[in-house]
CSV table of C-alpha atoms in Angstrom, one decimal:
chain,number,residue,atom,x,y,z
U,1,MET,CA,77.2,-10.6,53.0
U,2,SER,CA,78.0,-8.8,49.9
U,3,GLN,CA,77.9,-5.1,49.4
U,4,SER,CA,77.1,-3.5,46.1
U,5,ARG,CA,78.9,-0.4,45.0
U,6,ARG,CA,77.8,2.1,42.4
U,7,ARG,CA,80.4,3.3,39.9
U,8,PRO,CA,80.5,7.1,39.3
U,9,ARG,CA,79.2,8.1,36.0
U,10,ILE,CA,82.1,9.4,33.8
U,11,ARG,CA,81.4,12.7,32.0
U,12,ARG,CA,84.1,13.1,29.4
U,13,ALA,CA,85.3,16.5,28.3
U,14,GLN,CA,83.2,18.5,30.8
U,15,VAL,CA,86.1,20.5,32.1
U,16,ALA,CA,87.2,21.5,28.5
U,17,VAL,CA,83.7,22.7,27.8
U,18,LEU,CA,83.5,24.7,31.0
U,19,THR,CA,87.0,26.2,30.3
U,20,ALA,CA,85.9,27.2,26.7
U,21,VAL,CA,82.8,28.8,28.0
U,22,SER,CA,84.5,30.7,30.7
U,23,LEU,CA,87.2,32.0,28.2
U,24,VAL,CA,84.6,34.1,26.4
U,25,PRO,CA,84.0,36.7,29.1
U,26,VAL,CA,87.8,36.5,30.0
U,27,LEU,CA,88.8,37.3,26.3
U,28,GLY,CA,86.1,39.9,26.2
U,29,ALA,CA,87.6,41.6,29.3
U,30,VAL,CA,91.1,41.3,27.9
U,31,ALA,CA,90.0,42.8,24.6
U,32,PHE,CA,88.1,45.7,26.4
U,33,VAL,CA,91.2,46.4,28.5
U,34,THR,CA,93.7,46.1,25.8
U,35,ASP,CA,92.0,47.7,22.9
U,36,GLY,CA,90.2,50.2,25.2
U,37,GLY,CA,93.6,51.3,26.5
U,38,LEU,CA,95.1,51.7,23.1
U,39,LEU,CA,92.0,53.7,22.0
U,40,LEU,CA,92.3,56.0,24.9
U,41,ASP,CA,96.1,56.5,24.2
U,42,GLN,CA,95.4,57.1,20.5
U,43,ARG,CA,92.6,59.4,21.4
U,44,ARG,CA,94.9,61.5,23.6
U,45,ARG,CA,97.5,61.6,20.9
U,46,VAL,CA,95.0,62.6,18.2
U,47,GLN,CA,93.5,65.4,20.3
U,48,ALA,CA,97.0,66.7,21.3
U,49,THR,CA,97.9,66.9,17.7
U,50,ALA,CA,94.7,68.6,16.8
U,51,ASP,CA,95.3,71.2,19.5
U,52,ALA,CA,98.9,71.8,18.4
U,53,ALA,CA,97.9,72.0,14.7
U,54,ALA,CA,95.1,74.5,15.4
U,55,LEU,CA,97.5,76.7,17.5
U,56,ALA,CA,100.2,76.5,14.7
U,57,GLY,CA,97.5,77.7,12.2
U,58,ALA,CA,96.4,80.5,14.4
U,59,TYR,CA,100.0,81.7,14.9
U,60,GLU,CA,100.4,82.0,11.2
U,61,LEU,CA,97.2,84.0,11.0
U,62,TYR,CA,98.7,86.3,13.6
U,63,ARG,CA,102.0,86.6,11.7
U,64,HIS,CA,100.3,87.7,8.6
U,65,TYR,CA,97.5,89.7,10.2
U,66,ALA,CA,98.7,93.0,8.8
U,67,GLN,CA,98.2,91.7,5.2
U,68,SER,CA,95.3,89.2,5.6
U,69,GLY,CA,93.2,90.6,8.4
U,70,GLY,CA,92.7,87.1,10.1
U,71,MET,CA,92.1,85.2,6.7
U,72,ASP,CA,94.5,82.7,5.4
U,73,THR,CA,95.0,84.4,2.1
U,74,ASN,CA,98.4,82.9,1.4
U,75,GLY,CA,97.8,79.4,2.7
U,76,ALA,CA,100.4,79.6,5.4
U,77,ALA,CA,98.1,78.8,8.3
U,78,ARG,CA,96.7,75.7,6.6
U,79,ALA,CA,100.1,74.6,5.6
U,80,ALA,CA,101.4,74.9,9.2
U,81,ALA,CA,98.5,73.1,10.6
U,82,LEU,CA,99.0,70.2,8.2
U,83,GLU,CA,102.7,70.1,8.9
U,84,ILE,CA,102.2,69.6,12.6
U,85,ALA,CA,99.7,66.8,11.9
U,86,ASP,CA,102.1,65.1,9.4
U,87,ARG,CA,105.1,65.3,11.8
U,88,ALA,CA,102.9,63.6,14.5
U,89,GLY,CA,102.2,60.8,12.0
U,90,TYR,CA,98.7,61.7,11.0
U,91,SER,CA,98.6,62.1,7.2
U,92,ALA,CA,96.8,60.6,4.3
U,93,SER,CA,99.6,58.2,3.6
U,94,ASN,CA,99.0,56.6,7.0
U,95,GLY,CA,95.3,56.3,6.3
U,96,CYS,CA,94.4,59.4,8.3
U,97,THR,CA,92.0,62.2,7.5
U,98,VAL,CA,93.2,65.8,8.4
U,99,GLU,CA,90.8,68.6,7.7
U,100,VAL,CA,91.8,72.2,8.2
U,101,ASN,CA,89.0,74.9,8.0
U,102,ILE,CA,89.8,78.5,8.1
U,103,PRO,CA,87.4,79.9,9.2
U,104,PRO,CA,85.6,76.9,11.0
U,105,ARG,CA,82.7,75.1,9.4
U,106,SER,CA,81.3,73.6,12.5
U,107,GLY,CA,80.9,74.4,16.2
U,108,ILE,CA,80.1,77.7,17.8
U,109,HIS,CA,82.6,79.7,15.8
U,110,VAL,CA,81.5,78.9,12.3
U,111,GLY,CA,82.7,81.6,9.8
U,112,ARG,CA,84.5,83.7,12.3
U,113,VAL,CA,87.6,85.5,11.0
U,114,GLY,CA,90.8,84.7,13.0
U,115,TYR,CA,89.8,81.1,13.9
U,116,VAL,CA,91.3,77.9,12.8
U,117,GLU,CA,89.5,74.5,12.9
U,118,VAL,CA,91.3,71.2,12.7
U,119,GLN,CA,89.7,67.8,12.5
U,120,ILE,CA,91.8,64.6,12.6
U,121,ARG,CA,90.5,61.0,12.1
U,122,ALA,CA,92.9,58.1,12.5
U,123,PRO,CA,92.5,54.3,12.2
U,124,GLN,CA,93.3,52.1,15.2
U,125,ARG,CA,94.0,48.4,14.5
U,126,ARG,CA,92.3,45.8,16.6
U,127,THR,CA,94.2,43.4,18.8
U,128,PHE,CA,92.1,41.1,20.9
U,129,SER,CA,88.8,42.6,19.9
U,130,ALA,CA,89.4,41.1,16.4
U,131,ILE,CA,87.6,38.0,17.8
U,132,PHE,CA,84.4,40.1,18.0
U,133,GLY,CA,84.7,42.1,14.7
U,134,SER,CA,86.7,43.0,11.7
U,135,GLY,CA,88.1,46.2,10.3
U,136,ASP,CA,90.0,49.1,12.1
U,137,LEU,CA,88.5,51.1,14.8
U,138,SER,CA,88.4,55.0,14.3
U,139,VAL,CA,89.7,57.7,16.7
U,140,ALA,CA,88.8,61.4,16.1
U,141,GLY,CA,90.0,64.7,17.6
U,142,ARG,CA,88.9,68.2,16.9
U,143,ALA,CA,90.2,71.6,18.1
U,144,VAL,CA,89.5,75.3,17.3
U,145,ALA,CA,92.2,78.0,18.0
U,146,ARG,CA,91.8,81.7,18.0
U,147,CYS,CA,94.1,84.4,17.0
U,148,ARG,CA,93.1,87.9,17.9
U,149,TRP,CA,94.4,91.3,19.1
U,150,SER,CA,93.3,92.5,22.4
U,151,PRO,CA,94.5,95.5,24.6
U,152,PHE,CA,96.8,94.9,27.6
U,153,ARG,CA,95.4,96.9,30.6
U,154,ALA,CA,98.3,99.2,31.6
U,155,GLY,CA,98.7,102.8,31.5
U,156,LEU,CA,102.5,102.9,31.8
U,157,ILE,CA,104.9,99.9,31.3
U,158,VAL,CA,108.6,100.4,32.0
U,159,LEU,CA,110.2,97.3,30.5
U,160,ARG,CA,113.9,97.6,31.5
U,161,PRO,CA,114.6,94.7,34.0
U,162,GLN,CA,117.4,96.4,35.9
U,163,GLY,CA,118.5,99.9,36.9
U,164,ARG,CA,117.7,102.7,39.2
U,165,GLY,CA,115.1,105.3,38.1
U,166,THR,CA,113.9,103.6,35.1
U,167,LEU,CA,110.8,105.4,35.9
U,168,ASN,CA,112.2,108.9,36.8
U,169,ALA,CA,110.0,111.9,37.8
U,170,VAL,CA,111.9,115.1,38.6
U,171,GLY,CA,111.3,118.8,39.3
U,172,ASN,CA,107.7,119.9,39.6
U,173,ALA,CA,106.4,117.3,37.2
U,174,ARG,CA,103.0,115.9,37.7
U,175,ALA,CA,101.8,112.7,36.1
U,176,ASP,CA,98.4,111.2,36.5
U,177,VAL,CA,97.8,107.6,35.1
U,178,ILE,CA,94.1,107.1,34.9
U,179,ASN,CA,92.0,103.8,34.8
U,180,ALA,CA,95.0,101.5,34.6
U,181,PRO,CA,98.1,100.5,36.6
U,182,VAL,CA,101.8,101.3,36.3
U,183,TYR,CA,104.3,98.5,35.9
U,184,VAL,CA,108.0,99.0,36.6
U,185,ASN,CA,110.0,95.9,35.8
U,186,SER,CA,113.3,96.9,37.3
U,187,SER,CA,114.5,94.6,40.1
U,188,ASP,CA,116.4,97.6,41.7
U,189,ALA,CA,115.2,98.8,45.1
U,190,ALA,CA,114.7,102.2,43.4
U,191,GLY,CA,113.5,101.3,40.0
U,192,GLY,CA,110.9,104.0,40.5
U,193,LEU,CA,112.5,107.4,41.5
U,194,ALA,CA,110.6,110.6,42.3
U,195,VAL,CA,112.5,113.7,43.4
U,196,GLY,CA,111.9,117.3,44.2
U,197,ASN,CA,108.1,118.1,44.1
U,198,SER,CA,107.2,115.6,41.4
U,199,VAL,CA,104.2,113.4,42.0
U,200,VAL,CA,103.1,110.4,40.0
U,201,SER,CA,99.6,109.0,40.7
U,202,ALA,CA,98.0,105.8,39.5
U,203,PRO,CA,95.4,103.3,40.8
U,204,GLN,CA,98.2,100.7,41.4
U,205,PHE,CA,101.9,100.5,41.0
U,206,TYR,CA,103.7,97.1,40.4
U,207,PHE,CA,107.3,97.4,41.1
U,208,GLY,CA,109.9,94.5,40.4
U,209,GLY,CA,112.2,95.4,43.3
U,210,ALA,CA,111.7,95.7,47.0
U,211,PRO,CA,110.4,98.2,47.8
U,212,GLY,CA,111.0,99.1,44.1
U,213,TYR,CA,110.8,102.9,44.5
U,214,THR,CA,112.2,105.8,46.4
U,215,THR,CA,111.3,109.5,46.9
U,216,THR,CA,113.0,112.6,48.1
U,217,GLY,CA,111.8,116.0,49.2
U,218,SER,CA,108.0,116.2,48.9
U,219,ALA,CA,107.9,114.0,45.8
U,220,ALA,CA,105.5,110.9,46.0
U,221,PHE,CA,104.1,107.9,44.2
U,222,ARG,CA,100.4,108.0,45.1
U,223,GLY,CA,98.4,104.8,44.7
U,224,ALA,CA,98.5,101.2,46.0
U,225,ILE,CA,102.0,100.0,45.9
U,226,HIS,CA,102.9,96.4,45.2
U,227,SER,CA,106.7,95.4,45.5
U,228,SER,CA,108.6,92.4,44.4
U,229,GLN,CA,106.3,91.7,41.5
U,230,THR,CA,107.0,89.4,38.6
U,231,PRO,CA,108.1,91.5,35.5
U,232,VAL,CA,105.6,92.1,32.9
U,233,PRO,CA,106.5,90.8,29.4
U,234,ASP,CA,106.5,93.3,26.5
U,235,PRO,CA,102.8,93.1,25.4
U,236,LEU,CA,103.7,94.3,21.9
U,237,ALA,CA,106.7,92.1,21.4
U,238,TYR,CA,104.8,90.1,18.7
U,239,LEU,CA,103.8,93.3,16.8
U,240,PRO,CA,105.2,93.2,13.2
U,241,PRO,CA,106.8,96.4,12.0
U,242,PRO,CA,105.4,98.1,9.0
U,243,ASP,CA,106.9,96.9,5.7
U,244,PRO,CA,108.4,99.8,3.9
U,245,SER,CA,108.4,98.0,0.5
U,246,ALA,CA,104.6,97.9,0.7
U,247,LEU,CA,104.4,101.7,1.1
U,248,PRO,CA,104.9,104.5,-1.4
U,249,VAL,CA,107.9,106.6,-1.1
U,250,ARG,CA,106.9,110.2,-0.5
U,251,SER,CA,110.3,111.8,0.0
U,252,THR,CA,113.8,110.6,-0.8
U,253,ARG,CA,115.5,113.1,1.4
U,254,ARG,CA,114.7,115.0,4.7
U,255,LEU,CA,111.4,116.8,4.2
U,256,GLN,CA,111.7,120.3,5.7
U,257,LEU,CA,108.4,122.2,6.3
U,258,SER,CA,108.9,125.8,7.4
U,259,GLY,CA,107.4,129.3,7.1
U,260,SER,CA,103.7,129.6,7.1
U,261,GLY,CA,100.8,128.1,5.1
U,262,ASN,CA,99.0,124.8,5.0
U,263,VAL,CA,100.6,121.5,4.0
U,264,THR,CA,99.0,118.1,3.6
U,265,LEU,CA,101.1,114.9,3.8
U,266,LEU,CA,100.2,111.4,2.6
U,267,PRO,CA,101.2,108.2,4.4
U,268,GLY,CA,104.3,106.4,3.1
U,269,VAL,CA,108.1,106.3,3.4
U,270,TYR,CA,109.9,109.5,4.2
U,271,VAL,CA,113.7,109.0,3.7
U,272,GLY,CA,115.6,111.3,6.1
U,273,GLY,CA,112.5,112.0,8.3
U,274,ILE,CA,110.3,115.1,8.7
U,275,THR,CA,111.2,118.5,10.1
U,276,MET,CA,108.5,121.1,11.0
U,277,THR,CA,109.3,124.6,12.0
U,278,GLY,CA,107.9,128.2,11.9
U,279,ARG,CA,104.1,128.7,11.7
U,280,VAL,CA,103.4,126.1,9.1
U,281,ASN,CA,100.2,124.1,9.5
U,282,VAL,CA,100.5,120.4,8.7
U,283,THR,CA,97.8,117.8,8.3
U,284,LEU,CA,98.7,114.1,8.2
U,285,MET,CA,96.2,112.0,6.3
U,286,PRO,CA,95.3,108.6,7.8
U,287,GLY,CA,97.9,105.8,7.5
U,288,VAL,CA,101.5,104.8,8.3
U,289,TYR,CA,104.3,107.3,8.2
U,290,TYR,CA,107.6,105.4,7.9
U,291,LEU,CA,110.4,107.6,8.9
U,292,GLN,CA,113.5,106.0,7.4
U,293,GLY,CA,116.3,107.9,9.2
U,294,GLY,CA,116.0,111.5,10.5
U,295,GLY,CA,113.1,111.0,12.8
U,296,LEU,CA,110.4,113.6,13.4
U,297,GLN,CA,111.3,117.0,14.6
U,298,VAL,CA,108.5,119.5,15.4
U,299,SER,CA,109.1,123.0,16.7
U,300,GLY,CA,107.9,126.5,16.1
U,301,GLN,CA,104.4,127.8,16.5
U,302,GLY,CA,102.6,125.8,13.8
U,303,ILE,CA,99.9,123.2,14.0
U,304,LEU,CA,100.3,119.5,13.5
U,305,THR,CA,97.2,117.3,13.2
U,306,GLY,CA,96.5,113.9,12.1
U,307,ASN,CA,93.7,111.4,12.8
U,308,GLY,CA,94.2,107.6,12.3
U,309,VAL,CA,98.0,107.9,11.9
U,310,LEU,CA,101.0,105.8,13.0
U,311,ILE,CA,104.4,107.4,13.2
U,312,TYR,CA,107.0,104.6,12.7
U,313,ASN,CA,110.5,105.7,13.6
U,314,ASP,CA,113.3,103.7,11.9
U,315,PRO,CA,116.4,105.6,13.1
U,316,ARG,CA,119.9,105.3,11.3
U,317,SER,CA,121.8,107.3,14.0
U,318,SER,CA,121.6,108.3,17.6
U,319,ALA,CA,120.2,111.7,16.5
U,320,ASP,CA,117.3,110.4,14.7
U,321,ASP,CA,114.8,111.0,17.6
U,322,VAL,CA,111.2,111.9,17.7
U,323,ASN,CA,111.0,115.4,19.3
U,324,ILE,CA,107.7,117.1,19.4
U,325,SER,CA,108.3,120.4,21.3
U,326,GLY,CA,106.7,123.2,19.5
U,327,GLN,CA,104.8,126.2,21.0
U,328,GLY,CA,101.8,125.5,18.7
U,329,ARG,CA,99.2,122.8,18.7
U,330,VAL,CA,99.6,119.1,18.2
U,331,GLU,CA,96.8,116.7,17.9
U,332,MET,CA,97.2,113.2,16.7
U,333,SER,CA,95.3,109.9,17.1
U,334,ALA,CA,96.1,106.4,16.3
U,335,PRO,CA,94.4,104.2,13.7
U,336,ALA,CA,91.0,102.9,14.8
U,337,ALA,CA,91.3,99.5,13.1
U,338,GLY,CA,93.8,97.0,11.6
U,339,PRO,CA,97.0,95.6,13.2
U,340,TYR,CA,98.2,98.9,14.4
U,341,GLN,CA,95.0,99.9,16.0
U,342,GLY,CA,95.6,102.2,18.9
U,343,LEU,CA,99.4,102.6,18.1
U,344,VAL,CA,100.4,106.2,17.5
U,345,ILE,CA,104.2,106.2,17.8
U,346,TYR,CA,106.2,103.0,17.2
U,347,GLN,CA,110.0,103.0,17.3
U,348,ARG,CA,112.0,100.2,15.8
U,349,ARG,CA,112.2,97.6,18.5
U,350,ASP,CA,116.0,97.5,18.9
U,351,ALA,CA,116.5,101.3,18.7
U,352,THR,CA,117.6,103.2,21.8
U,353,ASN,CA,116.6,106.6,20.6
U,354,THR,CA,114.4,109.0,22.6
U,355,ILE,CA,110.8,110.0,22.1
U,356,THR,CA,110.4,113.5,23.5
U,357,VAL,CA,106.9,115.1,23.9
U,358,SER,CA,106.7,118.5,25.4
U,359,GLY,CA,103.7,120.4,26.5
U,360,ASN,CA,104.8,123.9,25.6
U,361,GLY,CA,101.6,124.4,23.7
U,362,GLN,CA,98.6,122.2,23.4
U,363,THR,CA,99.7,118.6,23.0
U,364,ARG,CA,97.1,115.9,22.6
U,365,ILE,CA,98.3,112.6,21.2
U,366,THR,CA,95.9,109.8,21.9
U,367,GLY,CA,97.1,106.2,21.5
U,368,THR,CA,100.1,104.1,22.5
U,369,TYR,CA,103.7,105.2,22.5
U,370,TYR,CA,106.0,102.1,22.0
U,371,THR,CA,109.7,101.9,22.2
U,372,ALA,CA,111.0,98.6,23.6
U,373,ASN,CA,114.5,99.7,24.1
U,374,GLY,CA,114.3,103.5,23.9
U,375,THR,CA,113.2,106.2,26.2
U,376,VAL,CA,110.0,108.2,26.4
U,377,ARG,CA,110.6,111.7,27.9
U,378,PHE,CA,107.5,113.9,28.8
U,379,VAL,CA,108.5,117.6,29.4
U,380,GLY,CA,105.8,119.8,30.9
U,381,ASN,CA,106.1,123.6,30.8
U,382,GLY,CA,103.7,125.8,32.8
U,383,ALA,CA,100.2,125.4,31.6
U,384,GLY,CA,101.1,123.1,28.8
U,385,ASP,CA,99.7,119.7,29.3
U,386,VAL,CA,100.5,116.4,27.6
U,387,LEU,CA,97.9,113.6,26.9
U,388,ALA,CA,98.6,110.0,26.0
U,389,SER,CA,96.6,106.8,26.3
U,390,GLN,CA,99.3,104.3,27.0
U,391,VAL,CA,103.0,104.1,27.2
U,392,VAL,CA,105.3,101.0,26.7
U,393,THR,CA,108.9,101.9,27.0
U,394,SER,CA,112.2,100.8,28.3
U,395,GLN,CA,112.7,103.9,30.4
U,396,ALA,CA,110.3,106.8,31.2
U,397,VAL,CA,111.4,110.3,32.3
U,398,ILE,CA,108.9,112.9,33.5
U,399,THR,CA,110.2,116.4,34.0
U,400,GLY,CA,109.3,120.1,33.8
U,401,ASN,CA,106.5,122.2,35.3
U,402,GLY,CA,103.5,120.8,33.4
U,403,ARG,CA,101.2,118.0,33.7
U,404,LEU,CA,101.1,114.6,32.0
U,405,PHE,CA,97.9,112.7,31.7
U,406,ILE,CA,97.9,109.0,30.6
U,407,ASP,CA,94.3,108.3,30.2
U,408,TYR,CA,93.8,104.6,29.4
U,409,VAL,CA,90.8,103.9,27.2
U,410,GLU,CA,90.6,100.4,25.9
U,411,SER,CA,89.4,101.5,22.5
U,412,GLN,CA,92.4,103.8,22.1
U,413,VAL,CA,95.3,101.6,22.9
U,414,ALA,CA,97.4,99.2,20.9
U,415,ARG,CA,96.5,95.4,20.7
U,416,THR,CA,98.7,92.5,21.7
U,417,ARG,CA,98.6,89.0,20.4
U,418,THR,CA,96.2,86.5,22.1
U,419,LEU,CA,96.4,82.8,20.9
U,420,GLY,CA,94.4,80.2,22.6
U,421,LEU,CA,92.2,77.1,22.1
U,422,VAL,CA,88.5,78.0,22.3
U,423,GLU,CA,87.0,74.5,21.3
């Protein structure tokens, strides 16, 4: 009995065909993973470069704000942004497109002064995805940075990082800081020192030390006390000083105003400073008064007035102080616009001279007093009161029998630099 057997049918190249077909989605997945990862990496690099370039441009706008008012009139901001992009490898020579718009031409900040827009488009070569198409892929990044001046909310900032009594109130002095806190950076346990019958009041006190203050007698710090606080950086550290070469020279030696009568002064450079005595009445026209040595000495019974003025003290010796201590009336206010908005007295940043303001008569100086390494000394006398808007100093001394008011009003204080990405 024979048994018949069927031979299996031979299907040649079936495995090869199946393998080839299955490779299509496999290669697609590889292409997606590989090229997609490269695109994501390139996208991060492009965006990071656009961010850095926009911030570099905004920084240059800030540096030249005094001259350009937030516009790139000298091309420095555009050049800085392009340099950052070029250093990162994004330039026309590499097939990239870098566009810098000051002010922005797209987005929600179109045409706004003080803003920098950077757009970068870079090619990305294909790897595995070349089996599905030809030509480079494109990666884009865009950023908008802002440069602006904004006030720092503080009534009194004592910058010195160490030392006892960097804020020192003595005698019968009374100081009221209104609408803003007091910062005392000193890490000393007695960075704030009040003795005798002196009283310093504020909504809040932020002391760098622990507890950061001490009192004797009936003296007191009145307000919420916060100890062991992180020091506050100088909010005006980036503020450029006035350029004397850009100002007219009004006097080539010390200007002495005495006797009686009325005198009007114009802004500019005063070599040797200004001295005012007697009963003379002096009016300062709006602008920057650059005291190149000599300081400002005000005494006597005259009247000193000036709206929209900045007194810049550039001392050449330890005696070149600002000393306003007359029996008459002093009324000054800071500029209401421009880079020195809200700044009424500005001492050269490295100078250790003293700014003394006494309330022997009627002293009303609104604006910010700024001396990063000097001392601001307030001296009251009987019914004489002293008014300021903000004080930023290395050391503050409050003495006498009068009363000091530091009344923080946002529109009346100096601006500090604010840089940031907004898009």
